[in-house]
PDB file of C-alpha atoms and ligand atoms in Angstrom:
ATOM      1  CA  UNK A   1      91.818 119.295  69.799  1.00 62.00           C
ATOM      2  CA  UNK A   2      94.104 118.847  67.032  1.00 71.00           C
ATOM      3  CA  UNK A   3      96.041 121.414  65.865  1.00 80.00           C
ATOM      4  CA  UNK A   4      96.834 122.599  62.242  1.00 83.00           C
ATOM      5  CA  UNK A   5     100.543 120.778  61.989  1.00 84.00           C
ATOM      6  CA  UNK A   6      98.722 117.417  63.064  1.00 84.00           C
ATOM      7  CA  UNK A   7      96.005 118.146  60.040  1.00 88.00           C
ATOM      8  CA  UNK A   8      98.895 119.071  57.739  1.00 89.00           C
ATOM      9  CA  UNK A   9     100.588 115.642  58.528  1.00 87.00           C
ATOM     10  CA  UNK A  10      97.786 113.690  58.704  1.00 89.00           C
ATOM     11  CA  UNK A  11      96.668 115.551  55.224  1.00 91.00           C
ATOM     12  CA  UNK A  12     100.070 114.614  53.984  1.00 90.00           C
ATOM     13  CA  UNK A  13     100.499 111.275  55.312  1.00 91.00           C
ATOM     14  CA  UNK A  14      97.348 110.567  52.875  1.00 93.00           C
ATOM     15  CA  UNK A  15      97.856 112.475  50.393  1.00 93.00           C
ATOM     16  CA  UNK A  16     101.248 109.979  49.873  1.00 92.00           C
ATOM     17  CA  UNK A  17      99.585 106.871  50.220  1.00 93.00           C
ATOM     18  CA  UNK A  18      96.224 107.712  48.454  1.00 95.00           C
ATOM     19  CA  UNK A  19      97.069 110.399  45.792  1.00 95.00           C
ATOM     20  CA  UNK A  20      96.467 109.125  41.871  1.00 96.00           C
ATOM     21  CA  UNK A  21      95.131 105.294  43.601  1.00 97.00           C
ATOM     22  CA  UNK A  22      91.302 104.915  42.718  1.00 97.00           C
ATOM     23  CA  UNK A  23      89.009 104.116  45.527  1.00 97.00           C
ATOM     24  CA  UNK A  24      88.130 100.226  45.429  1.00 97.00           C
ATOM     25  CA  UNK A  25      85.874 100.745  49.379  1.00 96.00           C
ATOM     26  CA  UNK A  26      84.024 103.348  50.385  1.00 96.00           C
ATOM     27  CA  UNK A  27      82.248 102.744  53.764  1.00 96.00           C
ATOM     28  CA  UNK A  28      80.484 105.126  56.508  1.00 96.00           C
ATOM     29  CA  UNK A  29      78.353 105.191  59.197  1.00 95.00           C
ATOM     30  CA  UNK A  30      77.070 108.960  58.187  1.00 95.00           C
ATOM     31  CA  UNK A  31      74.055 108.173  56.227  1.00 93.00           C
ATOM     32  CA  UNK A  32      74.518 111.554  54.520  1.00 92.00           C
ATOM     33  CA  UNK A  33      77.666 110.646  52.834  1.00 94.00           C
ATOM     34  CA  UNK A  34      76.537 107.318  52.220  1.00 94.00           C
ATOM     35  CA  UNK A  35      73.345 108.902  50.346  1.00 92.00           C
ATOM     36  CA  UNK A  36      75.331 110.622  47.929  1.00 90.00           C
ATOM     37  CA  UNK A  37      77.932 107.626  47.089  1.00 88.00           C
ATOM     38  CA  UNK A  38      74.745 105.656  46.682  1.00 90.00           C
ATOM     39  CA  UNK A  39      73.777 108.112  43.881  1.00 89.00           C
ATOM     40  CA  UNK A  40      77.464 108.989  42.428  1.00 90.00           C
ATOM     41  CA  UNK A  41      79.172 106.268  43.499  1.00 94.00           C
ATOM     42  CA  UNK A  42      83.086 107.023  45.231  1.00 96.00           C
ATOM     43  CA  UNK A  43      84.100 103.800  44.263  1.00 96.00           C
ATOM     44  CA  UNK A  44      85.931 103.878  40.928  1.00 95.00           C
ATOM     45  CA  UNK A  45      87.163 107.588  41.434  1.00 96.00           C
ATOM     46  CA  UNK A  46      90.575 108.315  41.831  1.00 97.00           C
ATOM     47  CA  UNK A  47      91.849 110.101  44.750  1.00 97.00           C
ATOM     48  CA  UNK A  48      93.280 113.830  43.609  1.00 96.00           C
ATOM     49  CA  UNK A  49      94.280 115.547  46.605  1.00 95.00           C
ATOM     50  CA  UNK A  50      94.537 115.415  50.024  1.00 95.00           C
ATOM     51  CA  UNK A  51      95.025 118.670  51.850  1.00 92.00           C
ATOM     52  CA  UNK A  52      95.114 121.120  54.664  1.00 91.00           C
ATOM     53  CA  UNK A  53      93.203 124.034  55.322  1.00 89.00           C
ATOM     54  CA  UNK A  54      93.308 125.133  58.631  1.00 85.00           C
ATOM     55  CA  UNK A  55      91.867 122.446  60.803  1.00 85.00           C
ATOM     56  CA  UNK A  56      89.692 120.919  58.007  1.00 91.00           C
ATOM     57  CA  UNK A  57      90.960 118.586  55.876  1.00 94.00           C
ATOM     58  CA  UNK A  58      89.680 118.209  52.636  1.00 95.00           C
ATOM     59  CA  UNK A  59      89.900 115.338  50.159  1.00 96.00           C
ATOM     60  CA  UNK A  60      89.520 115.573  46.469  1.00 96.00           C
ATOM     61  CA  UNK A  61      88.078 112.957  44.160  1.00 97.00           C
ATOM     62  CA  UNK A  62      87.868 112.748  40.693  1.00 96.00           C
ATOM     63  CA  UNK A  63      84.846 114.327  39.124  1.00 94.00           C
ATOM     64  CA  UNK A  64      85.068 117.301  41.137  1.00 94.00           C
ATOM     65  CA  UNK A  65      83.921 115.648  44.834  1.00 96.00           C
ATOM     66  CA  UNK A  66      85.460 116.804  47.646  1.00 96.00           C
ATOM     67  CA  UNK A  67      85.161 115.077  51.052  1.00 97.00           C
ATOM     68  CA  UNK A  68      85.677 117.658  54.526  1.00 96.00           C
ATOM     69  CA  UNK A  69      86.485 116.498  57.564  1.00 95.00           C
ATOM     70  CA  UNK A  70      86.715 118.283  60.997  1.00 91.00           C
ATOM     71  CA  UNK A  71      88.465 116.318  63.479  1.00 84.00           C
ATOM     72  CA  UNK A  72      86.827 118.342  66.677  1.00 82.00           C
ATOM     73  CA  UNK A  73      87.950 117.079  69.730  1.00 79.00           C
ATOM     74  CA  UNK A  74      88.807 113.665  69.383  1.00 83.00           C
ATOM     75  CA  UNK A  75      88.797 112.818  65.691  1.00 88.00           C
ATOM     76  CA  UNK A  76      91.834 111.280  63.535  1.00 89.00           C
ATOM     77  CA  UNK A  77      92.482 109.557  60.480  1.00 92.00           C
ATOM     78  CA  UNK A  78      94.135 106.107  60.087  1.00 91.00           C
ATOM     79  CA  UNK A  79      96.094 104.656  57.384  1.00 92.00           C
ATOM     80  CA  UNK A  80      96.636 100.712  57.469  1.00 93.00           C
ATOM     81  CA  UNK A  81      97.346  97.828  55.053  1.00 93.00           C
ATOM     82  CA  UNK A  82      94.718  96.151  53.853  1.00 93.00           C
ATOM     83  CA  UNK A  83      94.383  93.605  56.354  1.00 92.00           C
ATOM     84  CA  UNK A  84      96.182  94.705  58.929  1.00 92.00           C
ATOM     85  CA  UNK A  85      94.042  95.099  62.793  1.00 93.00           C
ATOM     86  CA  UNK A  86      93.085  98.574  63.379  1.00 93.00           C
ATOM     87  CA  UNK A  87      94.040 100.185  66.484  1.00 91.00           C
ATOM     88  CA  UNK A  88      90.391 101.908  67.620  1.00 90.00           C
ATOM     89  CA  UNK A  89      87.447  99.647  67.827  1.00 92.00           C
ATOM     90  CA  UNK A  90      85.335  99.217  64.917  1.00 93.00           C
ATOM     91  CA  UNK A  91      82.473 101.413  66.826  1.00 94.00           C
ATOM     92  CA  UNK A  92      84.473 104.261  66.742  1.00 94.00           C
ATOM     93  CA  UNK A  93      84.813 104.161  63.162  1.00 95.00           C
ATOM     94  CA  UNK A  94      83.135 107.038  60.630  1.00 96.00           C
ATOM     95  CA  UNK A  95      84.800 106.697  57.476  1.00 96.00           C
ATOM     96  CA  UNK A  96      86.607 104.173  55.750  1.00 97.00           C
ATOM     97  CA  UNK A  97      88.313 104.748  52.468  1.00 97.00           C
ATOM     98  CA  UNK A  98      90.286 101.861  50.996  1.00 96.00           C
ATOM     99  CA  UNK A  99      92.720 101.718  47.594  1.00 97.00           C
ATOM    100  CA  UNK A 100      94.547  98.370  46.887  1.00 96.00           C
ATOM    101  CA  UNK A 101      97.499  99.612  48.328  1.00 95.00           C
ATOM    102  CA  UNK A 102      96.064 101.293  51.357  1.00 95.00           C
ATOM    103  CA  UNK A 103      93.274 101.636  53.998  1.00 95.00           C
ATOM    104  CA  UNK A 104      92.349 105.109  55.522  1.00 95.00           C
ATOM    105  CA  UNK A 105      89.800 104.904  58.477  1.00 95.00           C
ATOM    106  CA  UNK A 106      88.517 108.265  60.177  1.00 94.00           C
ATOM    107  CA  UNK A 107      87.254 107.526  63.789  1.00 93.00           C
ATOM    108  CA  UNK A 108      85.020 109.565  65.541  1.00 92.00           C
ATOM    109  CA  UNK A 109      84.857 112.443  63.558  1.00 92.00           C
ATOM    110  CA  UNK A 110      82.235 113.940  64.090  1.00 90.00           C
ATOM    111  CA  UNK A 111      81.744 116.871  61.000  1.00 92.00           C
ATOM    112  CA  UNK A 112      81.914 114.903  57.327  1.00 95.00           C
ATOM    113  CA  UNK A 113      79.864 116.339  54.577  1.00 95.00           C
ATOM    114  CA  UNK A 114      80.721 115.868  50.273  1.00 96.00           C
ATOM    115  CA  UNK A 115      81.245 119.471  48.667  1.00 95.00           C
ATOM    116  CA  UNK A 116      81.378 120.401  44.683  1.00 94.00           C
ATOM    117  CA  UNK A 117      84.838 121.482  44.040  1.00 92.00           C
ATOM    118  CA  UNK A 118      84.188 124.078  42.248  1.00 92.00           C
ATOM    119  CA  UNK A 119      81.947 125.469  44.684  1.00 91.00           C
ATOM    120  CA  UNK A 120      84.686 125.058  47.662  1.00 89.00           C
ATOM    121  CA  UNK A 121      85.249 129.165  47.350  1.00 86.00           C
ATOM    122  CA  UNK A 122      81.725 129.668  48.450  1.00 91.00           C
ATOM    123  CA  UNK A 123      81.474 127.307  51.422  1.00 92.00           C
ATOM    124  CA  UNK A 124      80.970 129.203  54.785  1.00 90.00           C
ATOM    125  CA  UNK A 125      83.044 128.158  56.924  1.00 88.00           C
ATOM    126  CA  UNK A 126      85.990 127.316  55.035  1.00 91.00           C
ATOM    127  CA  UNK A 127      85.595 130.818  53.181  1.00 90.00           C
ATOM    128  CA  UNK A 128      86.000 132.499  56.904  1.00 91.00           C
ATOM    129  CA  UNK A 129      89.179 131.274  57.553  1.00 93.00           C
ATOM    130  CA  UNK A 130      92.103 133.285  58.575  1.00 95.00           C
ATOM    131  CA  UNK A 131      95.645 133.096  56.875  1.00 95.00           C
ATOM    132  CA  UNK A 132      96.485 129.397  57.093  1.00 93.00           C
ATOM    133  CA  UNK A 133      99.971 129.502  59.110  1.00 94.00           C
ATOM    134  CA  UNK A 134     101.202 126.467  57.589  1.00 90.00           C
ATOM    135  CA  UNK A 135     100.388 127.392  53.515  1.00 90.00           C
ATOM    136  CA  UNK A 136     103.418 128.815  51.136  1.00 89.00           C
ATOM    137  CA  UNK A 137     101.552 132.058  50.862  1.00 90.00           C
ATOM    138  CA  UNK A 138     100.408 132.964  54.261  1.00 94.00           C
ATOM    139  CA  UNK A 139     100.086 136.588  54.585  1.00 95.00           C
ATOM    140  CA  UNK A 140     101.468 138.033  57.769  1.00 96.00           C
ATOM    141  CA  UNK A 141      99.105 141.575  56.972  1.00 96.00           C
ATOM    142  CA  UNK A 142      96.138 139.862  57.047  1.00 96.00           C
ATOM    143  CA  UNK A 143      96.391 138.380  60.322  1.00 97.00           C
ATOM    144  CA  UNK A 144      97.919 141.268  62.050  1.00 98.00           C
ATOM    145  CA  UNK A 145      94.900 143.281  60.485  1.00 97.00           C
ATOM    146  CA  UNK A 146      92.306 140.169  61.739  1.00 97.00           C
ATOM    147  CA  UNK A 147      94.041 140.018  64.997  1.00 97.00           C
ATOM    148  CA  UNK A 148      93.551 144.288  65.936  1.00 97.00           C
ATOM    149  CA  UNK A 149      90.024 144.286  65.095  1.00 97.00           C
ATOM    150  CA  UNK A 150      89.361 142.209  68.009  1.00 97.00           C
ATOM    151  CA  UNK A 151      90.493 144.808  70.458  1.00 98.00           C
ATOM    152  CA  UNK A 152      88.516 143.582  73.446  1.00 97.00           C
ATOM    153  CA  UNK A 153      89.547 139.594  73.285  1.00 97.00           C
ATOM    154  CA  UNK A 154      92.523 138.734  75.741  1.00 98.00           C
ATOM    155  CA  UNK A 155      95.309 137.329  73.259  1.00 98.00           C
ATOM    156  CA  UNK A 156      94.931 133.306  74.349  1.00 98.00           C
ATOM    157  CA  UNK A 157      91.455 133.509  72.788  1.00 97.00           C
ATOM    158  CA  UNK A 158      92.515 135.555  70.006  1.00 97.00           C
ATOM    159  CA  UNK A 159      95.020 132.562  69.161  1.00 97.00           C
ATOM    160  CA  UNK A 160      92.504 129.840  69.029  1.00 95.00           C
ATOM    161  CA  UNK A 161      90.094 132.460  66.939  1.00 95.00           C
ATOM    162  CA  UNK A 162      90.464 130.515  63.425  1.00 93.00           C
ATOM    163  CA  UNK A 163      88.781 133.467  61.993  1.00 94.00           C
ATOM    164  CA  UNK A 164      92.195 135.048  62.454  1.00 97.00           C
ATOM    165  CA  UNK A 165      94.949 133.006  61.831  1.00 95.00           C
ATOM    166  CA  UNK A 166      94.000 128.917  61.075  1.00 94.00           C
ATOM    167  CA  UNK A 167      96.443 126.563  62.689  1.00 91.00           C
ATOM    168  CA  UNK A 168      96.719 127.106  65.947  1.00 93.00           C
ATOM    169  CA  UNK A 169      95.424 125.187  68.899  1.00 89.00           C
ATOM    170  CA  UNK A 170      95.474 125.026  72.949  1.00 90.00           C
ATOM    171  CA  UNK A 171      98.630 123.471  72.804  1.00 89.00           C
ATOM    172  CA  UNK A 172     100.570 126.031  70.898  1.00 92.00           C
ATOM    173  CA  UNK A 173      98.118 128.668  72.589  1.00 95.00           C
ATOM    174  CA  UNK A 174     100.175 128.567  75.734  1.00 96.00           C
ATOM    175  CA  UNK A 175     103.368 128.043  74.389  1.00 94.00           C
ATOM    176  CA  UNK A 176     103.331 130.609  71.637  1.00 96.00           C
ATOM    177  CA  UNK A 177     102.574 133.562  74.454  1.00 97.00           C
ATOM    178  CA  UNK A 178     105.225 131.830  76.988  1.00 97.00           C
ATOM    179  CA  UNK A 179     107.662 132.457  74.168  1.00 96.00           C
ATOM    180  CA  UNK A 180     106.919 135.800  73.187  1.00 97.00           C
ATOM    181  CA  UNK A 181     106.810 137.222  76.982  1.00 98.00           C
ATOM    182  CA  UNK A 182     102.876 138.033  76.542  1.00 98.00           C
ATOM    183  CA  UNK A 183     100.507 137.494  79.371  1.00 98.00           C
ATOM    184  CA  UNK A 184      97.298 135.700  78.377  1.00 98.00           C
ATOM    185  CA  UNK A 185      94.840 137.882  79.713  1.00 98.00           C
ATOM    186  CA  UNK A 186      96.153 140.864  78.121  1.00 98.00           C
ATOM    187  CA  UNK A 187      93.175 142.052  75.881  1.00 98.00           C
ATOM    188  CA  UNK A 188      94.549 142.598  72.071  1.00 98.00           C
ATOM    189  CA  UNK A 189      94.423 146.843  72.183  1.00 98.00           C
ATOM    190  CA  UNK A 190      97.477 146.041  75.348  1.00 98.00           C
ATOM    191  CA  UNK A 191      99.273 144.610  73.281  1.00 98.00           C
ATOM    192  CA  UNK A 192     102.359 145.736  71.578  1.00 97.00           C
ATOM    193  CA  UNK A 193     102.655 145.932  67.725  1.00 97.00           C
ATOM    194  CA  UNK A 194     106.311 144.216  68.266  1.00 97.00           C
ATOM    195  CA  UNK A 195     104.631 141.432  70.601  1.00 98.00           C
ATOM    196  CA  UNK A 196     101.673 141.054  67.817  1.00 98.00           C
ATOM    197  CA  UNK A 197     105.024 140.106  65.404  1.00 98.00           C
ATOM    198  CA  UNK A 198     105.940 138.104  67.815  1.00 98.00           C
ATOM    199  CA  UNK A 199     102.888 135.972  68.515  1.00 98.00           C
ATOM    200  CA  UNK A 200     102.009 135.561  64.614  1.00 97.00           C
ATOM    201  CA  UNK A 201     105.801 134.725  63.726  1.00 97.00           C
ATOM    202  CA  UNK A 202     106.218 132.334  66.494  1.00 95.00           C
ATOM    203  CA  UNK A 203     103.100 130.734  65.832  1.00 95.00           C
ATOM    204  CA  UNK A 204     103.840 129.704  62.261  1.00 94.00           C
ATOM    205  CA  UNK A 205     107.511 128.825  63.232  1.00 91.00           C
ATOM    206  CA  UNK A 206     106.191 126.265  65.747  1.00 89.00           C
ATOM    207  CA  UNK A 207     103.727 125.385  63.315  1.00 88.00           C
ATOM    208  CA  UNK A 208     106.472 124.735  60.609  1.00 87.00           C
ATOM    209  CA  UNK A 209     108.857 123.273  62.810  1.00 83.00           C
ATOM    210  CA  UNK A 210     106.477 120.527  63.847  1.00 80.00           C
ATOM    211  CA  UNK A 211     105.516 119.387  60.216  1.00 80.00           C
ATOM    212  CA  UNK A 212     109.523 118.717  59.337  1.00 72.00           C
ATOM    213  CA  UNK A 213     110.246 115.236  58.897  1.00 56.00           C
ATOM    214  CA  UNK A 214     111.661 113.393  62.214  1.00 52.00           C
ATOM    215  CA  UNK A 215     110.638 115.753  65.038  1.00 46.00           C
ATOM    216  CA  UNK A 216     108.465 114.093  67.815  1.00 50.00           C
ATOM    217  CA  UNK A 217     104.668 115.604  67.405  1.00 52.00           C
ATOM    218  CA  UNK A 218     104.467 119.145  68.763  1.00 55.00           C
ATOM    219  CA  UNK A 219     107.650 120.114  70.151  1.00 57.00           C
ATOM    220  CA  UNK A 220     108.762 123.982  70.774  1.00 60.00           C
ATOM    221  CA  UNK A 221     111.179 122.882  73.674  1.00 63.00           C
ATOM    222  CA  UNK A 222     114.429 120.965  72.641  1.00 58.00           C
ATOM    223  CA  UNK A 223     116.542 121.721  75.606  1.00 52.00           C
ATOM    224  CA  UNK A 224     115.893 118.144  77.453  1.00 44.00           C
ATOM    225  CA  UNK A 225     115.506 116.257  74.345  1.00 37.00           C
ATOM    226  CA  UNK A 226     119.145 117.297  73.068  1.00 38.00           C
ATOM    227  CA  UNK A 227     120.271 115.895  76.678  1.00 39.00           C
ATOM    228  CA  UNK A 228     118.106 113.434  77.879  1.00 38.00           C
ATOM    229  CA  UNK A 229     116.676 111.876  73.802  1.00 43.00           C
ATOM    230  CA  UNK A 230     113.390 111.264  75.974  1.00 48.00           C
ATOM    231  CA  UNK A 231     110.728 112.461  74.046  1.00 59.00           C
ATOM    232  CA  UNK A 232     107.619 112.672  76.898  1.00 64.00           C
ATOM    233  CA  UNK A 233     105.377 115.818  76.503  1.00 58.00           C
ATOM    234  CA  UNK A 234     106.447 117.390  79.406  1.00 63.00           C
ATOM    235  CA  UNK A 235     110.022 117.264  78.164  1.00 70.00           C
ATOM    236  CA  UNK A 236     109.307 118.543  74.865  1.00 82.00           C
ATOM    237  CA  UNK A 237     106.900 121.681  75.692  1.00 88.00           C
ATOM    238  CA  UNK A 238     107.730 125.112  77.753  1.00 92.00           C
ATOM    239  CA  UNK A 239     104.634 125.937  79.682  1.00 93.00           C
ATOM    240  CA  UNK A 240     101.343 123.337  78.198  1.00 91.00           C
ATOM    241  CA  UNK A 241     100.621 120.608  80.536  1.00 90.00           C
ATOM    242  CA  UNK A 242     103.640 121.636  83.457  1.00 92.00           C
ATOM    243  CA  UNK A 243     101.682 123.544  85.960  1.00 95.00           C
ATOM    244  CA  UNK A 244     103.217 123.500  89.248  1.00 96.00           C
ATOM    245  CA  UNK A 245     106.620 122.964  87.423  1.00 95.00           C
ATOM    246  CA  UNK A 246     109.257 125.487  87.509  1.00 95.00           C
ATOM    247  CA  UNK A 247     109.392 127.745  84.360  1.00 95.00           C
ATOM    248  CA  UNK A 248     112.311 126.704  81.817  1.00 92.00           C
ATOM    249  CA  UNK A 249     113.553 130.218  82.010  1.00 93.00           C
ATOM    250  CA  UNK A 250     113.358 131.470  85.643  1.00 96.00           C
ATOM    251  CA  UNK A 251     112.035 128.692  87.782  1.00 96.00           C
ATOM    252  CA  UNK A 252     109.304 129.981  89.082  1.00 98.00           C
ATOM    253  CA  UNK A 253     106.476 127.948  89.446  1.00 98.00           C
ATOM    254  CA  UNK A 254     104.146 127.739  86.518  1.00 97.00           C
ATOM    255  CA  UNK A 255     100.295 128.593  86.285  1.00 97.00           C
ATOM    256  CA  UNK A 256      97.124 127.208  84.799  1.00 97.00           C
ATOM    257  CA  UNK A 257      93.495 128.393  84.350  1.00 97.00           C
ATOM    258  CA  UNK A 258      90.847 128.052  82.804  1.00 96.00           C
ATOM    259  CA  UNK A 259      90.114 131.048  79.617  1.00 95.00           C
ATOM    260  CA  UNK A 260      87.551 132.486  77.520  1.00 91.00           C
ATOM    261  CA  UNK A 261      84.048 130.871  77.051  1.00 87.00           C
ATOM    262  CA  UNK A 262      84.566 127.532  76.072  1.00 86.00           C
ATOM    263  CA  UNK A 263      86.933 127.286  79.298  1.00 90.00           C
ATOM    264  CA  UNK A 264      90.321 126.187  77.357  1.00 92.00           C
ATOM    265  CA  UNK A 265      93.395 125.563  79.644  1.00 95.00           C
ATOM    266  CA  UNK A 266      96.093 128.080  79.739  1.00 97.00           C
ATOM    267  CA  UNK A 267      99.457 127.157  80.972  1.00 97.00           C
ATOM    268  CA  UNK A 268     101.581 130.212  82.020  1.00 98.00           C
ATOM    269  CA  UNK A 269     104.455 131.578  83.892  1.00 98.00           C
ATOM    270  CA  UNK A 270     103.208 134.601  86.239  1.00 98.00           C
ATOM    271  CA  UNK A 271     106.674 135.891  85.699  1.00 98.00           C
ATOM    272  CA  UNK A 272     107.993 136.122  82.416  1.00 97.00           C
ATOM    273  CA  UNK A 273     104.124 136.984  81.224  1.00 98.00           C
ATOM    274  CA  UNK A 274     103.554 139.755  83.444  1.00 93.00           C
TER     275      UNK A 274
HETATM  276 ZN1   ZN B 301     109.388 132.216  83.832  1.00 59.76          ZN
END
């Protein structure tokens, strides 16, 4: 699944090449949002915005329209030249959105729907949404205060709750508790209020780090990559994806199981997260 930095990019990376161009395609296989641009036409509109919140990413059209998009599991959005080959097959396509300058293609996304911007505020599940770890006014309070009134949920799950903080994903589930020492079973009323700094500090600091210009998608270890410049994702993570490995910090073999009920992989080391 993606996580928030890769919907901040991907909202920014669109945002750039979209942003003030008016939509000359509109094309998808969701008969839903075809339905509406059928009645009030996309075509014409200009694009506003394109932005983040959380792991939805929502894209504004003049006239008030706003287009959100869920990327699940294994949705992304594509920009391309007009013209130029795409690199999914055309059945995997959902969305395509085209300016003269620029092509954006979502493929398999799965959630899509057209909202009224000015009823955004009101919309369920966007309106549930914890602090948004990557936005200019996140509010550390508010997720500590969302994060202890889930006393019984072991802190991996309370990670991934979006409900708490938005943002964070399996990847940075795992490494966010390797680097803060915190065992992912422990239930949230174990924990510390110093390690609940930790967890929501680190989390936006990996978060942040990864949306910076130039930096290889989701990195929180740098050790190799200042070495070695090789950039695979077992070189540039602590714990995610290395089990069996030794741990960065005391060599000791690393763990993995699966967590909480939809079964999401932790990656752990049984002795720095006693
Ligand atoms: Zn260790």
């Amino acid at each position: 699944m993606p996580e928030g930095d890769t919907i901040f990019r991907a909202a920014r990376t669109l945002q750039r090449a979209l942003a003030g161009k008016p939509v000359t395609a509109f094309e998808s296989v969701f008969p839903k949002l075809t339905r509406v641009h059928e009645d009030t036409p996309v075509t014409g509109r200009l694009v506003d915005s394109v932005a983040a919140a959380g792991k939805h990413l929502l894209m504004t059209f003049s006239g008030g329209l706003v287009l959100r998009t869920h990327m699940r599991m294994n949705g992304s959005w594509h920009i391309y030249r007009p013209g130029e080959s795409w690199q999914r097959g055309r059945r995997d396509m959902r969305i395509v959105i085209a300016t003269a300058d620029f092509v954006a293609v979502a493929f398999n996304i799965t959630v899509a729907e057209w909202l009224e911007q000015r009823t955004l505020g009101r919309h369920e599940e966007l309106k549930r949404l914890g602090p948004d770890l990557l936005s200019e006014d996140f509010d550390p309070v508010e997720a500590t205060a969302r994060l202890k009134a889930r006393p019984d949920v072991e802190a991996a799950d309370v990670l991934l709750n979006q409900r708490v903080m938005a943002g964070i994903g399996n990847v940075y589930k795992s490494e966010v508790l390797f680097a803060c020492g915190v065992n992912p079973f422990t239930p949230v009323r174990g924990l510390t209020d110093e390690q609940v700094g930790c967890l929501i500090a680190t989390a936006r600091r990996f978060l942040r780090a990864n949306v910076t210009e130039g930096l290889a998608a989701m990195t929180t270890y740098t050790g190799f990559r200042r070495t070695t410049r090789r950039d695979a994702p077992g070189e540039r993570l602590w714990v995610y994806g290395r089990a069996g490995e030794p741990c960065r910090k005391c060599a000791t073999p690393l763990k993995l199981a699966p967590q909480g009920r939809d079964a999401r992989l932790t990656y752990w080391c049984p002795s720095c997260q006693r």
